[in-house]
Short mmCIF file of C-alpha atoms in Angstrom, two decimals:
data_model
loop_
_atom_site.label_atom_id
_atom_site.label_comp_id
_atom_site.label_asym_id
_atom_site.label_seq_id
_atom_site.Cartn_x
_atom_site.Cartn_y
_atom_site.Cartn_z
CA MET A 1 91.83 123.40 103.28
CA GLN A 2 92.88 124.70 106.53
CA PRO A 3 96.40 123.93 107.71
CA GLY A 4 96.91 120.61 109.63
CA ARG A 5 93.64 119.00 107.90
CA TYR A 6 93.69 116.61 105.34
CA ASP A 7 91.16 114.12 103.92
CA VAL A 8 92.75 111.41 105.02
CA VAL A 9 95.33 110.76 107.73
CA ILE A 10 97.14 107.28 107.78
CA VAL A 11 98.97 106.44 110.87
CA GLY A 12 101.79 103.78 110.16
CA SER A 13 103.49 103.04 106.95
CA GLY A 14 103.79 99.19 106.84
CA PRO A 15 101.75 96.86 104.39
CA GLY A 16 98.52 98.10 105.37
CA GLY A 17 99.06 101.87 105.85
CA GLY A 18 101.59 102.12 102.98
CA THR A 19 99.35 100.24 100.61
CA MET A 20 96.39 102.59 101.63
CA ALA A 21 98.52 105.48 101.15
CA TRP A 22 99.79 104.50 97.47
CA ARG A 23 95.85 103.51 96.78
CA LEU A 24 94.11 106.52 97.85
CA GLU A 25 96.78 109.12 96.64
CA GLN A 26 95.74 108.28 93.05
CA THR A 27 92.17 110.08 93.92
CA GLY A 28 94.02 113.55 94.21
CA LYS A 29 92.91 113.83 97.84
CA ARG A 30 95.11 115.19 100.44
CA ILE A 31 96.61 112.54 102.03
CA LEU A 32 99.23 112.64 105.19
CA LEU A 33 101.01 109.52 106.36
CA LEU A 34 102.76 109.15 109.69
CA GLU A 35 105.47 106.82 110.54
CA ARG A 36 107.10 107.10 113.88
CA GLY A 37 110.31 105.97 112.51
CA ASP A 38 112.60 107.14 109.89
CA TYR A 39 114.02 105.11 106.73
CA LEU A 40 115.88 102.48 107.51
CA PRO A 41 119.67 103.23 106.60
CA ARG A 42 121.18 101.29 103.35
CA GLU A 43 124.58 100.19 105.01
CA ARG A 44 126.79 97.17 104.82
CA LEU A 45 125.21 96.13 107.88
CA ASN A 46 122.08 95.33 106.12
CA TRP A 47 123.51 91.94 105.23
CA ASP A 48 125.62 91.13 108.44
CA SER A 49 123.99 88.38 110.37
CA GLN A 50 125.89 89.53 113.41
CA ALA A 51 124.18 92.77 113.14
CA VAL A 52 120.85 91.89 112.10
CA PHE A 53 120.25 88.60 114.13
CA ASN A 54 122.82 88.46 116.95
CA ASP A 55 122.65 92.17 117.88
CA ALA A 56 119.17 92.96 116.65
CA ARG A 57 120.50 96.32 115.15
CA TYR A 58 117.08 97.00 113.75
CA GLN A 59 114.88 96.06 116.16
CA THR A 60 113.19 98.33 118.61
CA LYS A 61 114.87 98.80 122.25
CA GLU A 62 111.57 99.41 123.98
CA MET A 63 111.28 97.26 126.93
CA TRP A 64 107.92 95.46 127.39
CA HIS A 65 106.72 92.85 130.07
CA ASP A 66 104.97 89.49 130.34
CA ALA A 67 101.87 88.84 132.80
CA GLU A 68 104.83 87.74 135.45
CA GLY A 69 106.89 91.17 135.08
CA ARG A 70 109.55 89.50 133.11
CA GLY A 71 111.03 92.14 130.57
CA PHE A 72 111.42 91.52 126.69
CA HIS A 73 112.43 93.52 123.76
CA PRO A 74 109.22 93.04 121.46
CA GLY A 75 110.55 91.94 117.64
CA LEU A 76 109.05 95.04 116.09
CA HIS A 77 110.81 97.42 113.63
CA TYR A 78 109.78 101.00 113.14
CA PHE A 79 110.98 102.17 109.83
CA VAL A 80 109.25 103.57 106.64
CA GLY A 81 107.80 100.13 105.51
CA GLY A 82 107.12 98.71 108.87
CA ASN A 83 108.15 95.35 109.81
CA SER A 84 107.79 94.58 106.00
CA LYS A 85 111.44 95.99 105.98
CA VAL A 86 112.65 92.49 107.57
CA TYR A 87 110.05 90.14 106.31
CA GLY A 88 110.67 87.07 104.48
CA SER A 89 108.21 88.29 101.87
CA ALA A 90 106.24 84.79 101.63
CA LEU A 91 102.63 86.15 100.40
CA PHE A 92 100.06 83.68 100.72
CA ARG A 93 96.55 83.71 100.41
CA LEU A 94 94.63 82.40 102.92
CA ARG A 95 93.11 78.99 102.44
CA GLU A 96 89.76 79.14 101.15
CA ARG A 97 88.79 77.11 104.23
CA ASP A 98 90.43 79.24 106.49
CA PHE A 99 87.35 81.62 106.03
CA GLY A 100 85.18 79.27 107.74
CA GLU A 101 85.33 77.60 110.73
CA ILE A 102 88.05 75.04 111.64
CA ARG A 103 87.94 72.83 114.86
CA HIS A 104 91.39 72.36 116.56
CA PRO A 105 92.08 69.88 119.79
CA ASP A 106 92.54 73.21 121.94
CA GLY A 107 88.92 75.15 120.39
CA VAL A 108 87.64 76.59 117.26
CA SER A 109 89.17 78.73 114.82
CA PRO A 110 86.22 81.07 114.14
CA ALA A 111 84.66 81.54 110.68
CA TRP A 112 85.36 85.11 109.15
CA PRO A 113 82.22 87.29 108.72
CA VAL A 114 82.75 87.67 104.90
CA GLY A 115 84.02 84.53 102.58
CA TYR A 116 86.96 84.15 100.54
CA GLU A 117 84.88 85.43 97.56
CA THR A 118 85.02 88.91 98.84
CA PHE A 119 89.03 88.87 99.35
CA GLU A 120 89.74 87.13 95.78
CA PRO A 121 89.56 90.05 93.35
CA PHE A 122 91.95 92.12 96.15
CA TYR A 123 94.18 89.08 96.58
CA GLN A 124 94.77 89.09 92.55
CA MET A 125 95.40 93.02 92.54
CA ALA A 126 97.85 92.44 95.87
CA GLU A 127 99.79 89.56 93.97
CA GLU A 128 100.58 92.02 90.86
CA LEU A 129 101.21 95.13 93.07
CA PHE A 130 103.78 93.27 95.33
CA HIS A 131 105.59 91.55 92.51
CA VAL A 132 104.74 87.77 93.63
CA HIS A 133 106.45 85.03 92.08
CA GLY A 134 104.71 81.70 91.95
CA GLN A 135 103.25 78.71 90.18
CA ARG A 136 99.56 77.98 90.26
CA GLY A 137 98.42 74.32 90.48
CA GLU A 138 101.36 72.87 92.43
CA ASP A 139 99.67 73.29 95.63
CA PRO A 140 96.92 71.27 96.47
CA THR A 141 95.34 73.52 99.22
CA GLU A 142 95.64 76.64 96.98
CA PRO A 143 92.58 78.44 96.84
CA PRO A 144 90.54 79.52 93.57
CA SER A 145 92.27 82.50 91.73
CA ARG A 146 90.87 84.20 88.44
CA ALA A 147 94.38 84.63 86.70
CA PRO A 148 97.98 82.88 87.10
CA TYR A 149 100.69 84.64 89.05
CA ALA A 150 101.93 87.90 86.89
CA TYR A 151 105.58 86.91 87.74
CA PRO A 152 107.12 83.40 87.15
CA PRO A 153 108.24 81.29 90.11
CA VAL A 154 111.70 82.09 91.87
CA SER A 155 113.78 78.90 90.42
CA HIS A 156 115.13 76.37 92.81
CA GLU A 157 119.02 76.22 93.18
CA PRO A 158 120.56 72.54 92.71
CA ARG A 159 120.25 71.33 96.40
CA ILE A 160 116.48 72.47 96.78
CA ALA A 161 115.68 71.40 93.60
CA GLN A 162 116.87 68.03 94.78
CA LEU A 163 114.70 68.06 97.70
CA PHE A 164 111.84 69.21 95.56
CA ASP A 165 112.11 65.70 93.54
CA ASP A 166 112.85 63.97 96.63
CA LEU A 167 109.91 65.13 97.97
CA LYS A 168 107.55 64.58 95.03
CA ARG A 169 109.08 60.87 94.95
CA GLU A 170 107.83 60.07 98.45
CA GLY A 171 104.22 61.21 97.34
CA HIS A 172 104.06 64.52 98.54
CA HIS A 173 103.22 68.14 96.69
CA PRO A 174 105.95 70.39 97.18
CA PHE A 175 105.49 74.07 95.39
CA HIS A 176 107.15 77.15 94.47
CA LEU A 177 106.96 79.46 97.28
CA PRO A 178 104.88 82.54 96.30
CA VAL A 179 107.55 85.05 96.82
CA GLY A 180 107.29 89.15 96.60
CA VAL A 181 110.64 90.12 94.93
CA LEU A 182 111.85 92.45 92.34
CA LEU A 183 113.61 89.57 90.66
CA ASP A 184 114.48 89.35 87.03
CA GLU A 185 116.49 85.74 86.34
CA ARG A 186 117.55 83.35 83.62
CA ASP A 187 118.89 80.07 84.43
CA GLY A 188 119.12 80.90 87.88
CA LYS A 189 121.01 84.09 87.64
CA ALA A 190 119.92 87.55 88.38
CA LEU A 191 119.98 89.51 85.11
CA PRO A 192 122.19 92.56 85.32
CA HIS A 193 119.34 95.28 85.86
CA SER A 194 117.42 93.18 88.72
CA PRO A 195 117.12 94.94 92.19
CA CYS A 196 117.20 91.24 93.30
CA ILE A 197 120.46 89.57 92.96
CA ARG A 198 119.45 86.06 94.53
CA CYS A 199 122.23 86.48 97.46
CA ASP A 200 121.99 84.74 100.71
CA ALA A 201 120.52 88.05 102.60
CA PHE A 202 116.96 88.24 101.79
CA ASP A 203 114.92 86.64 104.70
CA GLY A 204 114.94 88.45 107.87
CA TYR A 205 117.50 91.07 106.69
CA PRO A 206 116.72 94.63 105.21
CA CYS A 207 117.73 94.42 101.25
CA ALA A 208 120.38 97.00 100.83
CA THR A 209 119.31 96.69 96.80
CA ASN A 210 115.91 97.13 97.45
CA GLY A 211 115.11 93.96 95.75
CA LYS A 212 112.59 93.04 98.24
CA ALA A 213 108.98 93.75 97.79
CA ASP A 214 108.52 95.69 101.02
CA ALA A 215 106.05 98.55 101.37
CA GLN A 216 108.47 101.27 101.19
CA ILE A 217 109.87 100.17 98.10
CA ILE A 218 106.39 99.02 96.49
CA CYS A 219 103.84 101.46 97.83
CA VAL A 220 105.28 104.53 99.97
CA ASP A 221 108.09 105.70 97.54
CA PRO A 222 106.40 105.35 94.13
CA ALA A 223 103.44 107.17 95.56
CA LEU A 224 105.64 110.07 96.87
CA ALA A 225 107.34 110.45 93.82
CA GLN A 226 104.28 110.67 91.43
CA HIS A 227 101.86 112.38 93.12
CA PRO A 228 102.13 115.40 95.46
CA ASN A 229 99.17 115.30 97.27
CA LEU A 230 100.54 112.75 99.43
CA GLU A 231 102.76 113.84 102.47
CA LEU A 232 105.01 111.76 104.77
CA TRP A 233 105.99 112.68 107.79
CA THR A 234 108.78 110.42 109.67
CA GLY A 235 109.71 110.55 113.11
CA ALA A 236 106.06 111.20 113.75
CA TYR A 237 104.87 109.13 117.07
CA VAL A 238 101.00 109.14 117.41
CA GLU A 239 100.48 109.90 120.89
CA ARG A 240 96.80 109.81 120.87
CA LEU A 241 93.39 110.00 118.86
CA VAL A 242 90.91 112.76 120.16
CA THR A 243 87.34 112.87 119.66
CA ASP A 244 84.35 114.97 119.67
CA ALA A 245 82.35 115.13 122.93
CA ARG A 246 80.11 112.68 122.01
CA GLY A 247 83.16 110.29 120.85
CA GLY A 248 81.70 109.51 117.74
CA THR A 249 84.10 111.40 115.33
CA VAL A 250 87.89 111.53 115.61
CA THR A 251 88.68 115.31 115.42
CA GLY A 252 92.64 115.23 116.28
CA VAL A 253 95.46 113.04 115.83
CA GLN A 254 98.06 114.32 118.48
CA GLY A 255 101.45 113.36 118.66
CA VAL A 256 105.22 114.30 119.21
CA ARG A 257 107.94 114.81 116.17
CA ALA A 258 111.15 115.81 116.60
CA GLY A 259 110.46 117.00 120.19
CA GLU A 260 107.62 119.09 119.08
CA PRO A 261 103.96 118.20 119.95
CA PHE A 262 101.76 118.13 116.63
CA GLU A 263 97.83 117.84 115.85
CA VAL A 264 96.34 117.17 112.30
CA SER A 265 93.09 116.07 111.43
CA GLY A 266 91.42 114.26 108.60
CA ASP A 267 88.00 113.49 107.21
CA VAL A 268 89.24 109.71 107.48
CA VAL A 269 91.71 108.49 110.03
CA VAL A 270 93.09 105.02 109.24
CA VAL A 271 95.13 103.19 111.89
CA ALA A 272 97.56 100.80 110.35
CA CYS A 273 100.50 100.47 113.19
CA GLY A 274 100.59 96.65 113.37
CA ALA A 275 98.34 94.91 115.68
CA LEU A 276 99.90 95.31 118.87
CA SER A 277 100.64 99.00 118.32
CA SER A 278 97.52 99.64 116.88
CA ALA A 279 95.65 98.38 119.76
CA LEU A 280 98.19 100.42 122.20
CA LEU A 281 97.09 103.45 120.31
CA MET A 282 93.28 102.76 120.96
CA LEU A 283 94.00 102.17 124.81
CA ARG A 284 96.07 105.40 125.17
CA SER A 285 93.22 107.13 123.41
CA SER A 286 90.66 106.80 126.11
CA SER A 287 88.10 109.84 126.98
CA ASP A 288 85.06 110.47 128.65
CA ALA A 289 83.24 108.95 125.96
CA HIS A 290 85.74 106.04 125.66
CA PRO A 291 86.67 105.30 129.07
CA ARG A 292 88.31 101.78 128.50
CA GLY A 293 90.02 103.28 125.39
CA LEU A 294 88.74 104.40 121.79
CA ALA A 295 86.25 101.82 120.19
CA ASN A 296 86.17 99.59 123.27
CA GLY A 297 82.73 99.33 124.06
CA SER A 298 83.07 95.43 123.61
CA ASP A 299 86.71 95.54 125.81
CA LEU A 300 87.73 93.34 122.97
CA VAL A 301 90.78 96.18 122.20
CA GLY A 302 94.03 94.52 122.44
CA ARG A 303 92.28 90.82 123.14
CA ASN A 304 92.16 88.06 120.95
CA TYR A 305 96.13 88.30 119.91
CA MET A 306 97.50 85.83 117.85
CA ARG A 307 101.12 85.27 116.47
CA HIS A 308 101.13 81.93 114.95
CA ASN A 309 103.02 78.90 116.79
CA ASN A 310 106.33 79.71 114.78
CA THR A 311 109.50 77.31 114.67
CA THR A 312 112.52 78.04 112.54
CA VAL A 313 114.78 74.79 112.28
CA LEU A 314 117.87 73.86 110.92
CA THR A 315 118.70 70.04 109.28
CA ILE A 316 121.90 68.93 108.26
CA SER A 317 122.18 67.68 104.70
CA ARG A 318 124.42 64.72 104.31
CA THR A 319 125.63 66.26 101.24
CA PRO A 320 126.55 69.97 101.16
CA ASN A 321 123.76 72.61 100.41
CA PRO A 322 125.75 75.38 98.87
CA THR A 323 122.34 77.42 97.94
CA LYS A 324 122.13 81.13 98.31
CA PHE A 325 118.63 82.06 98.06
CA GLN A 326 117.10 79.35 99.68
CA LYS A 327 113.60 80.52 100.20
CA THR A 328 111.88 79.14 97.20
CA LEU A 329 109.98 75.68 98.47
CA GLY A 330 106.73 75.26 100.50
CA LEU A 331 104.86 72.49 101.55
CA ASN A 332 101.08 72.42 102.51
CA ASP A 333 100.56 68.49 102.73
CA PHE A 334 99.60 68.45 106.52
CA TYR A 335 97.86 71.82 106.58
CA PHE A 336 94.45 70.51 107.30
CA GLY A 337 95.32 67.31 108.64
CA ALA A 338 97.28 63.87 108.29
CA ASP A 339 96.54 60.29 108.03
CA ASP A 340 97.29 59.82 111.60
CA TRP A 341 95.58 63.21 112.87
CA ASP A 342 92.40 64.57 112.25
CA PHE A 343 92.95 68.24 112.84
CA PRO A 344 95.39 70.89 111.11
CA LEU A 345 99.17 70.68 111.46
CA GLY A 346 100.19 73.42 109.49
CA HIS A 347 102.78 74.84 106.76
CA ILE A 348 106.32 74.19 106.12
CA GLN A 349 108.45 76.48 103.97
CA MET A 350 112.12 77.24 103.35
CA VAL A 351 113.86 80.42 104.98
CA GLY A 352 116.93 82.00 104.59
CA LYS A 353 120.21 79.98 104.80
CA SER A 354 122.20 79.66 107.80
CA ASP A 355 125.63 80.98 108.13
CA GLY A 356 128.52 80.17 110.77
CA THR A 357 127.76 83.61 112.61
CA GLN A 358 124.26 82.75 113.28
CA ILE A 359 124.67 79.24 114.24
CA GLU A 360 127.53 80.32 116.70
CA GLY A 361 125.32 83.23 117.74
CA GLU A 362 122.31 80.71 118.43
CA GLY A 363 124.45 78.71 120.71
CA LEU A 364 123.13 75.43 119.64
CA PRO A 365 124.39 72.75 122.12
CA GLU A 366 122.11 70.10 120.11
CA VAL A 367 124.18 70.63 117.06
CA LEU A 368 127.53 70.34 118.98
CA GLN A 369 126.11 67.14 120.79
CA TRP A 370 125.62 65.41 117.19
CA PHE A 371 128.46 67.08 115.26
CA PRO A 372 131.03 67.79 118.00
CA LYS A 373 133.93 68.10 115.85
CA ALA A 374 131.98 70.17 113.25
CA PRO A 375 133.11 74.14 113.20
CA PHE A 376 130.08 76.41 112.68
CA ASP A 377 130.91 77.09 109.08
CA TRP A 378 131.15 73.49 108.27
CA ILE A 379 127.66 73.07 110.01
CA ALA A 380 126.21 76.05 107.75
CA ARG A 381 127.41 74.49 104.51
CA HIS A 382 125.43 71.53 105.16
CA SER A 383 122.48 73.34 106.97
CA LEU A 384 118.90 73.19 105.27
CA ASP A 385 116.31 75.64 106.84
CA PHE A 386 112.82 75.45 107.47
CA TRP A 387 110.09 77.48 108.97
CA LEU A 388 107.09 75.62 110.50
CA THR A 389 103.78 77.53 111.06
CA SER A 390 100.67 76.40 112.69
CA GLU A 391 97.58 78.23 113.58
CA ASP A 392 97.49 79.70 116.77
CA LEU A 393 94.14 80.53 118.56
CA PRO A 394 92.37 83.70 119.51
CA ARG A 395 91.74 83.88 123.46
CA LEU A 396 90.43 86.69 125.31
CA GLU A 397 93.15 86.54 127.47
CA ASN A 398 96.01 86.77 125.16
CA ARG A 399 96.48 90.31 124.95
CA VAL A 400 98.25 93.50 124.85
CA ARG A 401 97.63 96.23 127.61
CA TYR A 402 99.26 99.01 129.80
CA ASP A 403 99.70 98.89 133.42
CA ARG A 404 101.60 101.21 135.63
CA ASP A 405 105.04 99.63 134.28
CA GLY A 406 103.92 100.12 130.68
CA VAL A 407 103.17 97.56 127.80
CA VAL A 408 102.32 94.23 129.12
CA LEU A 409 101.77 91.38 126.63
CA ASP A 410 100.16 88.38 127.81
CA VAL A 411 100.53 85.11 126.00
CA THR A 412 99.48 81.55 126.81
CA GLU A 413 100.18 79.06 124.11
CA SER A 414 97.50 77.10 122.53
CA ASN A 415 97.05 74.41 119.89
CA MET A 416 100.79 73.06 120.07
CA GLU A 417 99.84 69.75 119.59
CA GLY A 418 99.29 69.91 115.91
CA HIS A 419 102.67 71.76 116.24
CA TYR A 420 104.51 69.19 117.55
CA ARG A 421 103.06 66.72 115.22
CA LEU A 422 104.23 69.21 112.14
CA ARG A 423 107.59 68.98 113.67
CA GLN A 424 107.71 65.28 113.63
CA LYS A 425 106.56 65.10 110.35
CA LEU A 426 109.31 66.98 108.89
CA VAL A 427 111.81 64.81 110.85
CA ASP A 428 110.07 61.63 109.31
CA LEU A 429 110.57 63.63 105.76
CA CYS A 430 114.27 64.24 106.73
CA ASP A 431 115.35 60.85 107.29
CA LYS A 432 113.84 59.69 103.76
CA MET A 433 115.66 62.53 101.93
CA ASP A 434 119.57 62.37 102.60
CA ILE A 435 119.03 64.73 105.72
CA HIS A 436 119.83 63.91 109.37
CA PRO A 437 116.51 63.07 111.35
CA HIS A 438 117.36 65.97 113.91
CA LEU A 439 116.13 69.40 114.11
CA PHE A 440 117.66 72.52 115.72
CA ASP A 441 115.88 75.30 116.78
CA ARG A 442 117.22 78.92 115.27
CA LYS A 443 115.36 81.02 117.92
CA LEU A 444 117.20 84.33 116.83
CA PHE A 445 115.52 84.24 113.99
CA LEU A 446 112.07 84.88 115.20
CA GLY A 447 113.60 87.06 117.92
CA LYS A 448 114.74 86.34 121.59
CA ASN A 449 112.63 85.14 124.37
CA VAL A 450 110.16 83.22 121.96
CA PRO A 451 107.30 82.99 122.15
CA ILE A 452 106.72 86.15 123.94
CA GLY A 453 109.20 88.14 122.17
CA GLY A 454 108.37 86.65 118.86
CA THR A 455 105.92 88.87 117.39
CA ALA A 456 106.32 88.06 113.89
CA HIS A 457 102.92 87.43 112.22
CA GLN A 458 100.95 89.54 115.28
CA ALA A 459 97.15 89.62 114.36
CA GLY A 460 93.49 90.09 115.85
CA THR A 461 93.94 92.69 118.32
CA LEU A 462 90.66 94.55 116.60
CA ARG A 463 88.86 91.88 115.13
CA PHE A 464 86.23 92.84 112.38
CA GLY A 465 82.76 91.27 112.30
CA ALA A 466 79.05 92.39 112.11
CA ASP A 467 78.33 92.65 115.84
CA PRO A 468 79.08 95.63 117.90
CA ALA A 469 79.20 93.14 121.11
CA THR A 470 81.72 90.71 119.66
CA SER A 471 84.20 92.96 117.45
CA VAL A 472 85.53 96.30 117.23
CA LEU A 473 85.36 96.52 113.66
CA ASP A 474 82.47 96.70 111.30
CA LEU A 475 82.92 94.63 107.91
CA ASN A 476 84.65 97.47 106.29
CA CYS A 477 87.09 97.70 108.92
CA LYS A 478 85.54 100.79 110.10
CA ALA A 479 85.35 100.99 113.89
CA HIS A 480 81.81 100.38 115.06
CA GLU A 481 81.70 103.16 117.80
CA VAL A 482 83.51 106.06 115.74
CA ASP A 483 82.23 107.27 112.26
CA ASN A 484 85.38 107.97 110.75
CA LEU A 485 88.03 105.61 112.09
CA TYR A 486 89.29 102.79 109.94
CA VAL A 487 91.99 100.10 110.75
CA THR A 488 94.14 98.10 107.82
CA ASP A 489 97.00 96.08 109.59
CA ALA A 490 96.12 92.43 110.93
CA SER A 491 94.15 93.69 113.60
CA PHE A 492 91.06 92.90 111.93
CA PHE A 493 91.77 88.95 111.74
CA PRO A 494 89.26 87.06 113.51
CA SER A 495 91.62 83.71 113.04
CA ILE A 496 95.11 83.59 111.42
CA GLY A 497 94.66 79.96 109.20
CA ALA A 498 98.60 79.06 109.13
CA VAL A 499 100.45 80.74 106.09
CA ASN A 500 102.07 84.33 106.29
CA PRO A 501 99.52 86.89 106.88
CA THR A 502 100.88 89.95 104.96
CA LEU A 503 99.22 89.28 101.67
CA THR A 504 95.91 89.31 103.18
CA ILE A 505 96.67 92.35 104.75
CA ILE A 506 97.44 94.05 101.77
CA ALA A 507 94.53 92.65 100.00
CA ASN A 508 92.33 93.88 102.81
CA ALA A 509 94.02 97.48 102.69
CA LEU A 510 92.92 97.60 98.93
CA ARG A 511 89.39 96.41 99.84
CA VAL A 512 89.24 99.06 102.42
CA ALA A 513 90.77 101.59 100.47
CA GLU A 514 87.59 101.08 97.59
CA HIS A 515 85.30 102.01 100.40
CA ILE A 516 86.84 104.97 101.53
CA MET A 517 87.42 106.29 97.62
CA GLY A 518 83.27 105.88 97.68
CA ARG A 519 82.81 107.68 101.22
CA LEU A 520 85.20 110.46 99.90
CA GLY A 521 83.07 110.66 96.52
CA VAL A 522 85.78 109.21 94.14
CA ALA A 523 84.02 106.08 93.75
CA SER A 524 80.94 104.26 94.36
CA VAL A 525 81.14 100.95 96.39
CA GLN A 526 77.46 99.78 97.69
CA ALA A 527 77.05 97.26 100.16
CA GLY A 528 74.50 94.18 99.30
CA ALA A 529 71.16 93.73 101.04
CA ASP A 530 73.22 91.22 103.50
CA GLY A 531 75.31 94.25 104.78
CA HIS A 532 78.52 92.59 103.14
CA PRO A 533 80.91 94.94 101.11
CA ASP A 534 80.72 94.85 97.62
CA ARG A 535 82.01 91.98 95.96
CA ALA A 536 82.74 93.55 92.45
CA GLU A 537 85.50 93.45 90.09
CA PRO A 538 88.15 95.61 91.40
CA PRO A 539 88.58 98.65 89.36
CA THR A 540 90.14 97.98 86.00
CA SER A 541 91.71 101.51 85.93
CA LEU A 542 93.95 100.76 88.14
CA THR A 543 97.44 101.48 87.37
CA ILE A 544 100.27 99.51 89.09
CA PRO A 545 103.66 101.40 88.71
CA GLY A 546 107.19 100.24 88.69
CA PRO A 547 109.06 100.05 92.38
CA SER A 548 111.29 103.23 93.14
CA ALA A 549 114.90 102.50 92.86
CA ALA A 550 115.55 105.12 95.42
#
């Protein structure tokens, strides 16, 4: 093979790109993985809340603008492993009903072009690959699965165990949160060899002990260590994809590395930069054959952006909460509705524990109004912290685009009534469970200038579907208009449900990898008569290695 030419070039090393690289390198084909960032430094500041949250040390310093021209820093992280380096590692399957049409007061969450049964075997693979700890049967909204979780649920610390019991006493169905973590524990304590040490710096922090199941630790590093046919280029910013004159095949991947231009090519090109950055790459790659942006004949590239309606809140327990590893409990009893509301409300889960530095940095006047004599550390010792998620609907006008000033992100909030009602449900629950019934927003956890800067759970900018007029990608996540171009981040989502999207990204990358392997002559994956990808069992020969300890 000529220099600079590969069987597969993958752009982006997060959950979509890293998982794809891990799966395809086992084929023996020559794979190049391009990452615009470097490895996130392992340093004491990984666990420093001032550095991580207040100073946004690891967040990009890029300046984007909203539709009114106001500048903000998007909540993006450019490292090997992508945004998974600082994600909360809650790894959910979408609910089975999320794959169908769901009505909300502000509109319809559209059905997916394939059903849950297409994803189920790959969800199982993804859970095993990313060391998801959980317990089947506790969550009434849980979709069908073929096997138990491979890893036991992360145990609750005493105050969270009390909350679990209090919720059950009130007739609710709390469950152990499915968490991707490299944890071996006994009696609530991490064993000496466990990478995760059950510390208070897990959710939202980089992990200095490599205990978080992120794309670097689970996929990229093990693949590089075990298979010399995979190359990783860090510091490689891809500027554009070029095609042949007809525009039907990507012939070059052009970018800059260490200040020098480069161009490589691949029989297959996979884009997995994250839903926002992947759409921007397509828009930068316009040409005579694709004047509105690569694969943008539908004018949908960058549109239908979704990011969930997310809120992180702090509550005050009347008794101290000395919990360190707090991210162990979830509640979906209001996911599809409530006795007083016929529409979905959403999902509640615990998040990482607040500390005094975070609370002071948040500048929460509401907290001081209710507890004027309480120092920040006292508030932190009594805090219980929750993440509330409601579905955000895809809208054509919600989009990422370029103008002469750079990147513009247009966001109009939708479907907020259900989110406000979900918040009130949590207030009502707190009043019954020895918790002050007041919720205080933790905006730094999601990124400043929420919702515009809070780009957690980004999805939908390159939706997939059977019809090229209403979608950018086909059912195998190949661009309708470009023969060898695939996308495997959350861009492909037609709707987003109300649970964390990362497991679906991973499962889809494994699903699309099987198709690409067939294309490369490594495996045969046939489409059925209805055009849907093969729904057969995942390959039984798949070997899941242990994560890197590097």
